Short mmCIF file of C-alpha atoms in Angstrom, two decimals:
data_model
loop_
_atom_site.label_atom_id
_atom_site.label_comp_id
_atom_site.label_asym_id
_atom_site.label_seq_id
_atom_site.Cartn_x
_atom_site.Cartn_y
_atom_site.Cartn_z
CA MET A 1 0.03 0.01 0.01
CA THR A 2 1.60 3.16 -1.03
CA SER A 3 1.52 6.30 1.35
CA PRO A 4 -0.38 9.22 0.30
CA ALA A 5 1.53 11.98 -1.43
CA PRO A 6 2.73 15.11 1.05
CA PRO A 7 0.59 18.11 0.64
CA GLY A 8 2.08 20.77 -1.39
CA PRO A 9 2.89 23.93 -0.64
CA PRO A 10 -0.29 26.30 0.77
CA ARG A 11 -2.04 28.35 -1.97
CA PRO A 12 -0.80 31.82 -1.84
CA THR A 13 -3.41 34.53 -0.53
CA SER A 14 -4.21 38.13 -1.14
CA ARG A 15 -2.58 38.68 2.24
CA ASP A 16 0.61 37.41 0.71
CA VAL A 17 0.69 39.46 -2.30
CA ALA A 18 -0.03 42.46 -0.22
CA ARG A 19 2.80 41.67 1.87
CA ALA A 20 5.16 41.12 -0.64
CA ALA A 21 4.32 44.15 -2.59
CA GLY A 22 4.16 46.41 0.77
CA VAL A 23 0.56 47.33 0.26
CA SER A 24 -2.79 46.89 1.83
CA GLN A 25 -5.23 43.86 1.05
CA ALA A 26 -7.80 46.56 -0.30
CA THR A 27 -5.11 47.73 -2.83
CA VAL A 28 -4.44 44.40 -4.09
CA SER A 29 -8.26 43.85 -4.58
CA LEU A 30 -8.46 47.16 -6.45
CA VAL A 31 -5.47 46.37 -8.80
CA LEU A 32 -6.35 42.69 -9.52
CA GLY A 33 -9.89 43.85 -9.88
CA ASP A 34 -8.84 46.29 -12.53
CA LYS A 35 -10.47 49.19 -10.23
CA TRP A 36 -7.19 50.75 -9.35
CA ARG A 37 -7.10 53.65 -11.82
CA GLY A 38 -7.38 57.08 -10.40
CA ARG A 39 -6.80 55.47 -6.81
CA VAL A 40 -3.50 53.71 -7.10
CA SER A 41 -0.34 54.76 -8.91
CA GLU A 42 0.88 52.89 -11.91
CA SER A 43 3.93 52.08 -10.22
CA THR A 44 2.26 50.57 -7.29
CA ALA A 45 -0.06 48.67 -9.70
CA GLY A 46 2.74 47.21 -11.42
CA ARG A 47 4.47 46.33 -8.06
CA VAL A 48 0.94 44.33 -7.51
CA ARG A 49 1.04 42.43 -10.48
CA ASP A 50 4.61 41.58 -10.25
CA ALA A 51 4.14 40.37 -6.65
CA ALA A 52 0.90 38.16 -7.94
CA ARG A 53 2.79 36.87 -10.61
CA ASP A 54 5.97 35.86 -9.14
CA LEU A 55 3.97 33.92 -5.96
CA GLY A 56 1.66 32.20 -8.72
CA TYR A 57 -1.21 33.91 -7.13
CA ARG A 58 -4.81 33.64 -8.63
CA PRO A 59 -7.72 35.08 -7.06
CA ASN A 60 -10.67 32.92 -6.35
CA LEU A 61 -13.28 34.51 -8.56
CA ALA A 62 -16.15 31.95 -7.71
CA ALA A 63 -15.61 33.33 -3.76
CA ARG A 64 -15.55 36.90 -5.17
CA ASN A 65 -18.45 36.69 -7.46
CA LEU A 66 -20.38 34.89 -4.91
CA ARG A 67 -19.81 38.10 -2.35
CA LEU A 68 -20.72 40.56 -5.34
CA GLY A 69 -23.68 38.99 -6.74
CA HIS A 70 -21.88 38.76 -10.26
CA THR A 71 -20.82 36.00 -12.03
CA ARG A 72 -18.65 38.10 -14.64
CA THR A 73 -20.33 36.49 -17.56
CA ALA A 74 -21.48 38.06 -20.65
CA LEU A 75 -23.65 36.31 -23.24
CA LEU A 76 -22.69 37.05 -27.01
CA VAL A 77 -25.97 36.84 -28.92
CA VAL A 78 -25.38 36.08 -32.89
CA PRO A 79 -27.57 35.28 -35.63
CA ALA A 80 -25.55 31.73 -36.53
CA LEU A 81 -22.75 30.15 -35.89
CA THR A 82 -21.70 29.18 -39.36
CA ASN A 83 -20.94 32.62 -40.52
CA GLU A 84 -17.12 33.53 -40.06
CA PHE A 85 -18.17 37.23 -39.15
CA PHE A 86 -19.36 36.36 -35.85
CA ALA A 87 -16.78 33.52 -34.91
CA ARG A 88 -14.32 36.43 -35.02
CA VAL A 89 -16.44 38.83 -32.98
CA TYR A 90 -16.68 36.44 -30.42
CA THR A 91 -12.94 36.25 -30.40
CA GLY A 92 -12.64 40.03 -30.20
CA ALA A 93 -15.30 39.71 -27.26
CA ALA A 94 -13.56 36.79 -25.36
CA ALA A 95 -9.87 38.38 -25.60
CA VAL A 96 -11.27 41.69 -23.97
CA ALA A 97 -13.15 39.69 -21.47
CA ALA A 98 -10.40 37.55 -20.50
CA GLU A 99 -8.39 40.63 -19.42
CA HIS A 100 -10.86 41.65 -17.01
CA GLY A 101 -11.65 38.17 -15.47
CA PHE A 102 -15.16 37.82 -17.33
CA GLY A 103 -16.27 34.96 -19.62
CA VAL A 104 -18.26 35.04 -22.78
CA VAL A 105 -21.10 32.59 -23.28
CA LEU A 106 -21.98 32.58 -27.37
CA TYR A 107 -25.38 31.76 -28.04
CA PRO A 108 -26.74 31.46 -31.57
CA SER A 109 -30.62 32.49 -31.84
CA PRO A 110 -32.39 29.52 -33.12
CA ASP A 111 -34.36 31.98 -35.39
CA GLY A 112 -31.72 33.96 -36.90
CA THR A 113 -32.24 37.45 -36.62
CA GLY A 114 -35.64 36.63 -35.13
CA PRO A 115 -36.68 36.68 -31.48
CA ALA A 116 -33.97 35.01 -29.53
CA ARG A 117 -35.15 32.96 -26.68
CA ASP A 118 -33.89 33.28 -23.12
CA PRO A 119 -31.28 30.73 -23.01
CA PHE A 120 -31.47 30.35 -19.13
CA ALA A 121 -34.32 29.75 -16.72
CA SER A 122 -33.29 32.94 -15.16
CA ALA A 123 -30.82 35.54 -17.28
CA ARG A 124 -30.35 37.81 -14.42
CA ALA A 125 -29.17 35.08 -12.15
CA ALA A 126 -26.58 33.70 -14.59
CA LEU A 127 -25.24 36.72 -16.52
CA ASP A 128 -23.86 40.35 -16.07
CA GLY A 129 -24.92 41.56 -19.34
CA VAL A 130 -25.87 40.88 -23.09
CA ILE A 131 -24.16 41.67 -26.14
CA ALA A 132 -26.00 41.13 -29.56
CA SER A 133 -24.54 41.17 -32.79
CA SER A 134 -26.50 42.06 -35.96
CA MET A 135 -29.79 41.71 -34.83
CA ALA A 136 -33.16 44.02 -34.31
CA ALA A 137 -33.16 45.09 -30.73
CA ASP A 138 -36.93 43.92 -30.50
CA ALA A 139 -35.34 40.56 -31.06
CA LEU A 140 -34.22 40.54 -27.59
CA GLY A 141 -37.19 40.91 -25.46
CA ALA A 142 -36.78 37.86 -23.53
CA LEU A 143 -33.34 38.74 -22.33
CA ARG A 144 -34.00 42.54 -21.97
CA GLY A 145 -36.95 41.56 -19.83
CA ALA A 146 -34.48 40.30 -17.16
CA GLY A 147 -33.13 43.92 -16.61
CA LEU A 148 -29.80 43.05 -17.98
CA PRO A 149 -27.48 46.04 -19.76
CA LEU A 150 -27.54 45.27 -23.38
CA VAL A 151 -24.89 46.20 -26.01
CA MET A 152 -25.75 46.24 -29.57
CA LEU A 153 -23.38 45.67 -32.38
CA ASP A 154 -24.17 46.53 -36.00
CA SER A 155 -27.66 47.41 -35.42
CA ASP A 156 -30.10 50.32 -35.92
CA PRO A 157 -28.80 53.48 -34.00
CA ALA A 158 -32.46 54.88 -33.72
CA ALA A 159 -33.97 51.74 -32.21
CA PRO A 160 -34.55 52.31 -28.47
CA GLY A 161 -33.45 50.03 -25.74
CA PRO A 162 -29.79 49.23 -25.32
CA ALA A 163 -27.34 50.80 -22.98
CA ALA A 164 -24.56 51.15 -25.60
CA ARG A 165 -23.90 50.52 -29.29
CA VAL A 166 -20.84 49.62 -31.53
CA ASN A 167 -21.31 50.09 -35.17
CA LEU A 168 -19.09 49.83 -38.45
CA ASP A 169 -19.68 52.71 -40.92
CA ILE A 170 -21.56 50.27 -43.49
CA ALA A 171 -22.56 53.39 -45.57
CA ASP A 172 -19.26 54.35 -46.00
CA GLY A 173 -18.23 50.80 -47.00
CA MET A 174 -20.84 50.50 -49.75
CA ARG A 175 -20.07 54.19 -51.13
CA GLN A 176 -16.36 53.04 -51.57
CA VAL A 177 -17.61 50.22 -53.80
CA ALA A 178 -19.74 52.55 -55.66
CA ALA A 179 -16.95 54.97 -56.17
CA HIS A 180 -14.35 52.28 -57.26
CA LEU A 181 -16.82 50.61 -59.90
CA LEU A 182 -17.86 54.31 -61.27
CA ALA A 183 -14.48 55.16 -61.86
CA LEU A 184 -13.87 52.03 -63.68
CA GLY A 185 -16.42 53.51 -66.17
CA HIS A 186 -19.41 51.03 -64.70
CA ARG A 187 -22.87 52.22 -65.20
CA ARG A 188 -25.17 48.98 -65.48
CA PHE A 189 -25.40 47.57 -62.05
CA LEU A 190 -26.76 44.26 -60.33
CA HIS A 191 -27.32 44.58 -56.71
CA LEU A 192 -27.39 41.03 -55.40
CA ALA A 193 -29.12 41.68 -52.23
CA SER A 194 -29.25 39.84 -48.84
CA ALA A 195 -32.83 38.77 -48.13
CA VAL A 196 -32.23 39.06 -44.53
CA ASP A 197 -34.46 41.71 -43.25
CA SER A 198 -31.81 43.46 -40.85
CA TRP A 199 -30.42 46.93 -40.43
CA THR A 200 -27.29 46.52 -41.73
CA PHE A 201 -28.58 45.24 -45.08
CA ALA A 202 -30.97 47.96 -45.60
CA VAL A 203 -28.16 50.35 -45.23
CA ARG A 204 -26.22 48.67 -47.88
CA ALA A 205 -29.04 49.12 -50.04
CA ARG A 206 -29.70 52.51 -49.26
CA ALA A 207 -26.08 53.80 -49.45
CA LEU A 208 -25.70 52.00 -52.98
CA HIS A 209 -28.66 53.76 -54.46
CA ASP A 210 -27.84 57.16 -53.09
CA ALA A 211 -24.28 56.75 -54.24
CA LEU A 212 -25.45 56.07 -58.19
CA ARG A 213 -28.50 58.39 -57.95
CA GLY A 214 -28.10 61.48 -60.37
CA VAL A 215 -24.77 59.82 -62.17
CA PRO A 216 -25.51 59.91 -65.94
CA GLY A 217 -26.23 56.86 -67.43
CA ALA A 218 -26.17 54.67 -64.33
CA HIS A 219 -28.81 52.13 -63.92
CA ILE A 220 -29.17 49.63 -60.99
CA ARG A 221 -31.55 46.53 -60.80
CA THR A 222 -31.67 44.98 -57.11
CA VAL A 223 -32.36 41.10 -56.73
CA PRO A 224 -32.88 39.66 -53.27
CA ALA A 225 -31.12 36.51 -52.20
CA ALA A 226 -31.13 34.06 -49.32
CA LEU A 227 -27.87 34.35 -47.61
CA ASP A 228 -25.95 31.35 -49.04
CA VAL A 229 -23.73 30.55 -52.28
CA ARG A 230 -26.50 28.16 -54.06
CA ALA A 231 -29.18 31.03 -53.74
CA GLY A 232 -26.76 33.81 -54.75
CA ARG A 233 -25.86 31.76 -57.73
CA GLU A 234 -29.49 31.10 -58.97
CA ALA A 235 -30.64 34.82 -58.17
CA ALA A 236 -27.85 35.77 -60.32
CA GLU A 237 -27.94 33.63 -63.05
CA HIS A 238 -31.73 34.42 -63.54
CA ALA A 239 -30.90 38.47 -63.43
CA LEU A 240 -28.28 38.02 -65.89
CA ALA A 241 -30.01 35.96 -68.36
CA LEU A 242 -32.78 38.42 -68.76
CA PRO A 243 -33.16 40.27 -71.95
CA GLY A 244 -31.97 43.87 -72.37
CA PRO A 245 -28.53 45.34 -71.80
CA ARG A 246 -26.28 42.99 -69.35
CA PRO A 247 -25.08 44.53 -66.24
CA THR A 248 -21.35 44.76 -65.98
CA ALA A 249 -20.63 44.82 -62.50
CA ILE A 250 -22.69 42.83 -59.50
CA VAL A 251 -22.47 44.63 -55.98
CA CYS A 252 -22.93 41.96 -53.54
CA ASP A 253 -24.21 42.53 -49.70
CA ASP A 254 -21.91 39.54 -48.64
CA ASP A 255 -18.98 37.54 -49.87
CA ILE A 256 -21.02 34.56 -49.71
CA LEU A 257 -23.21 35.93 -52.14
CA ALA A 258 -20.30 37.39 -54.43
CA ALA A 259 -19.21 33.63 -54.52
CA GLY A 260 -22.65 32.39 -55.93
CA ALA A 261 -22.62 35.35 -58.27
CA CYS A 262 -19.13 34.12 -59.76
CA LYS A 263 -20.46 30.71 -60.16
CA ALA A 264 -23.42 32.10 -62.18
CA ALA A 265 -21.24 34.01 -64.53
CA ARG A 266 -19.09 30.85 -65.06
CA ARG A 267 -22.33 28.79 -65.74
CA LEU A 268 -23.30 31.50 -68.42
CA GLY A 269 -19.77 31.52 -69.95
CA LEU A 270 -18.84 34.89 -68.51
CA ARG A 271 -15.44 35.57 -67.45
CA VAL A 272 -14.99 37.65 -64.25
CA PRO A 273 -13.48 40.53 -64.28
CA ASP A 274 -13.31 40.65 -68.15
CA ASP A 275 -17.23 40.62 -69.14
CA LEU A 276 -18.38 41.13 -65.48
CA SER A 277 -17.15 42.80 -62.21
CA VAL A 278 -18.21 41.34 -59.15
CA THR A 279 -17.67 42.86 -55.52
CA GLY A 280 -18.46 41.25 -52.12
CA PHE A 281 -18.63 42.57 -48.56
CA ASP A 282 -17.15 41.55 -45.19
CA ASP A 283 -13.73 40.34 -46.60
CA LEU A 284 -14.36 36.56 -45.18
CA ALA A 285 -11.84 33.94 -45.88
CA LEU A 286 -13.95 33.14 -48.94
CA ALA A 287 -12.90 36.15 -50.47
CA THR A 288 -9.25 34.95 -51.38
CA ALA A 289 -10.42 31.25 -51.70
CA VAL A 290 -12.29 32.07 -54.88
CA GLU A 291 -10.45 32.89 -58.27
CA PRO A 292 -10.26 35.27 -59.02
CA GLU A 293 -9.76 36.80 -55.41
CA LEU A 294 -12.74 39.13 -54.54
CA THR A 295 -12.69 43.12 -54.34
CA THR A 296 -14.67 43.47 -51.13
CA VAL A 297 -15.06 45.73 -48.25
CA ARG A 298 -13.00 44.62 -44.93
CA LEU A 299 -15.01 44.74 -41.83
CA PRO A 300 -12.81 44.80 -38.67
CA ALA A 301 -15.05 41.85 -37.17
CA GLU A 302 -12.41 41.51 -34.12
CA GLN A 303 -12.68 44.86 -33.29
CA VAL A 304 -16.17 44.96 -33.13
CA GLY A 305 -16.04 42.41 -30.56
CA GLU A 306 -13.45 44.18 -28.41
CA ARG A 307 -15.25 47.53 -28.45
CA GLY A 308 -18.69 45.49 -27.83
CA MET A 309 -17.07 44.07 -24.71
CA SER A 310 -15.33 47.04 -23.73
CA ALA A 311 -18.53 48.84 -23.94
CA LEU A 312 -20.44 46.63 -21.53
CA LEU A 313 -17.63 46.95 -19.21
CA ALA A 314 -17.93 50.69 -19.43
CA VAL A 315 -21.78 50.29 -18.86
CA LEU A 316 -21.27 48.00 -15.88
CA GLU A 317 -18.91 50.53 -14.31
CA GLY A 318 -21.23 53.23 -14.91
CA ARG A 319 -18.87 54.95 -17.53
CA GLN A 320 -19.78 56.12 -21.12
CA ALA A 321 -18.88 53.63 -23.85
CA GLU A 322 -16.57 54.84 -26.36
CA PRO A 323 -18.46 56.73 -29.38
CA GLY A 324 -18.18 56.71 -33.05
CA SER A 325 -18.53 54.06 -35.73
CA LEU A 326 -15.62 51.68 -36.85
CA PRO A 327 -14.10 52.30 -40.25
CA VAL A 328 -14.28 50.21 -43.05
CA HIS A 329 -12.29 49.88 -46.30
CA LEU A 330 -12.31 48.23 -49.48
CA VAL A 331 -9.90 45.82 -50.74
CA VAL A 332 -9.20 45.83 -54.36
CA ARG A 333 -8.71 42.33 -55.54
CA GLY A 334 -8.89 40.55 -59.03
CA SER A 335 -12.68 40.42 -59.51
CA SER A 336 -13.37 44.23 -60.57
CA ALA A 337 -11.96 45.65 -63.70
CA PRO A 338 -13.24 48.21 -66.60
CA PRO A 339 -16.34 47.07 -67.97
CA PRO A 340 -15.96 45.24 -71.69
CA ALA A 341 -15.77 47.64 -74.55
CA GLY A 342 -19.15 48.29 -76.75
CA PRO A 343 -22.79 46.96 -75.95
CA THR A 344 -23.26 43.60 -74.48
CA ALA A 345 -26.25 41.40 -74.98
#
């Protein structure tokens, strides 16, 4: 019979950290709880962090949260897990959360952009706040009813309810697309629009039409499609086969739709970009997986998540969230070029 292993060294406590840093336990609590700014000097905070690291001290979050009545957990609600954009939003939010001792639970709405069901029997008991990406504010009634702080990402700034918002300059992204194609000489456009009824896609449509309005000779036709490659291909194929002058550029609401448009062009014997330019939106990994690579608008998804989590932390601490929309920019690749010379069928 083997004798039991000797007990390991006792776990270091906040009192040990305070003694090593030459400060009080209250100061240790402020620094390691990231509430020291304005109360403790930078050098003292650094000394506490160094002492905690050298001792291998880890705060007992469970006990602290039980005392404070908080779980230090945020819920991130997204329309789908299959879209790379939302995975990158989560990555950014989780990184900021980890820096502040928070966790992030990722929850896909069962009905996409429709009403999100409360994933917990009592959201108030399980969460400190909610971040919702690319959804209507009224889709979150069950969660808002729990009285939790709500931060909306990529959502209608006029809708009431959220404690803070983080938006992208979506309209400017579409204006950049229009300016690029107009400068190349395009005047006949097909807008392959997402059939998803949400603020972000409504903004894209409005900005594109506004940018083309008043341009001599410019003409645009809008065709909606479900947000998948097959639907995009079928919608584009049908629109390109209609009688009359063919569009020379397809402006897509999303890279997924743009991939479908490229497939439609090939099926009809058209070359991208020689016969037809195609642009996307989002700059997903898909944008460089297709050939030619997509001209598209890059959205800083991870930064959206970072700003969203920072905004929630600000709300929880009674501070103002950082204002302003995040800039986006056009990435020009091989799928856009001047239109073919002469009339096309």
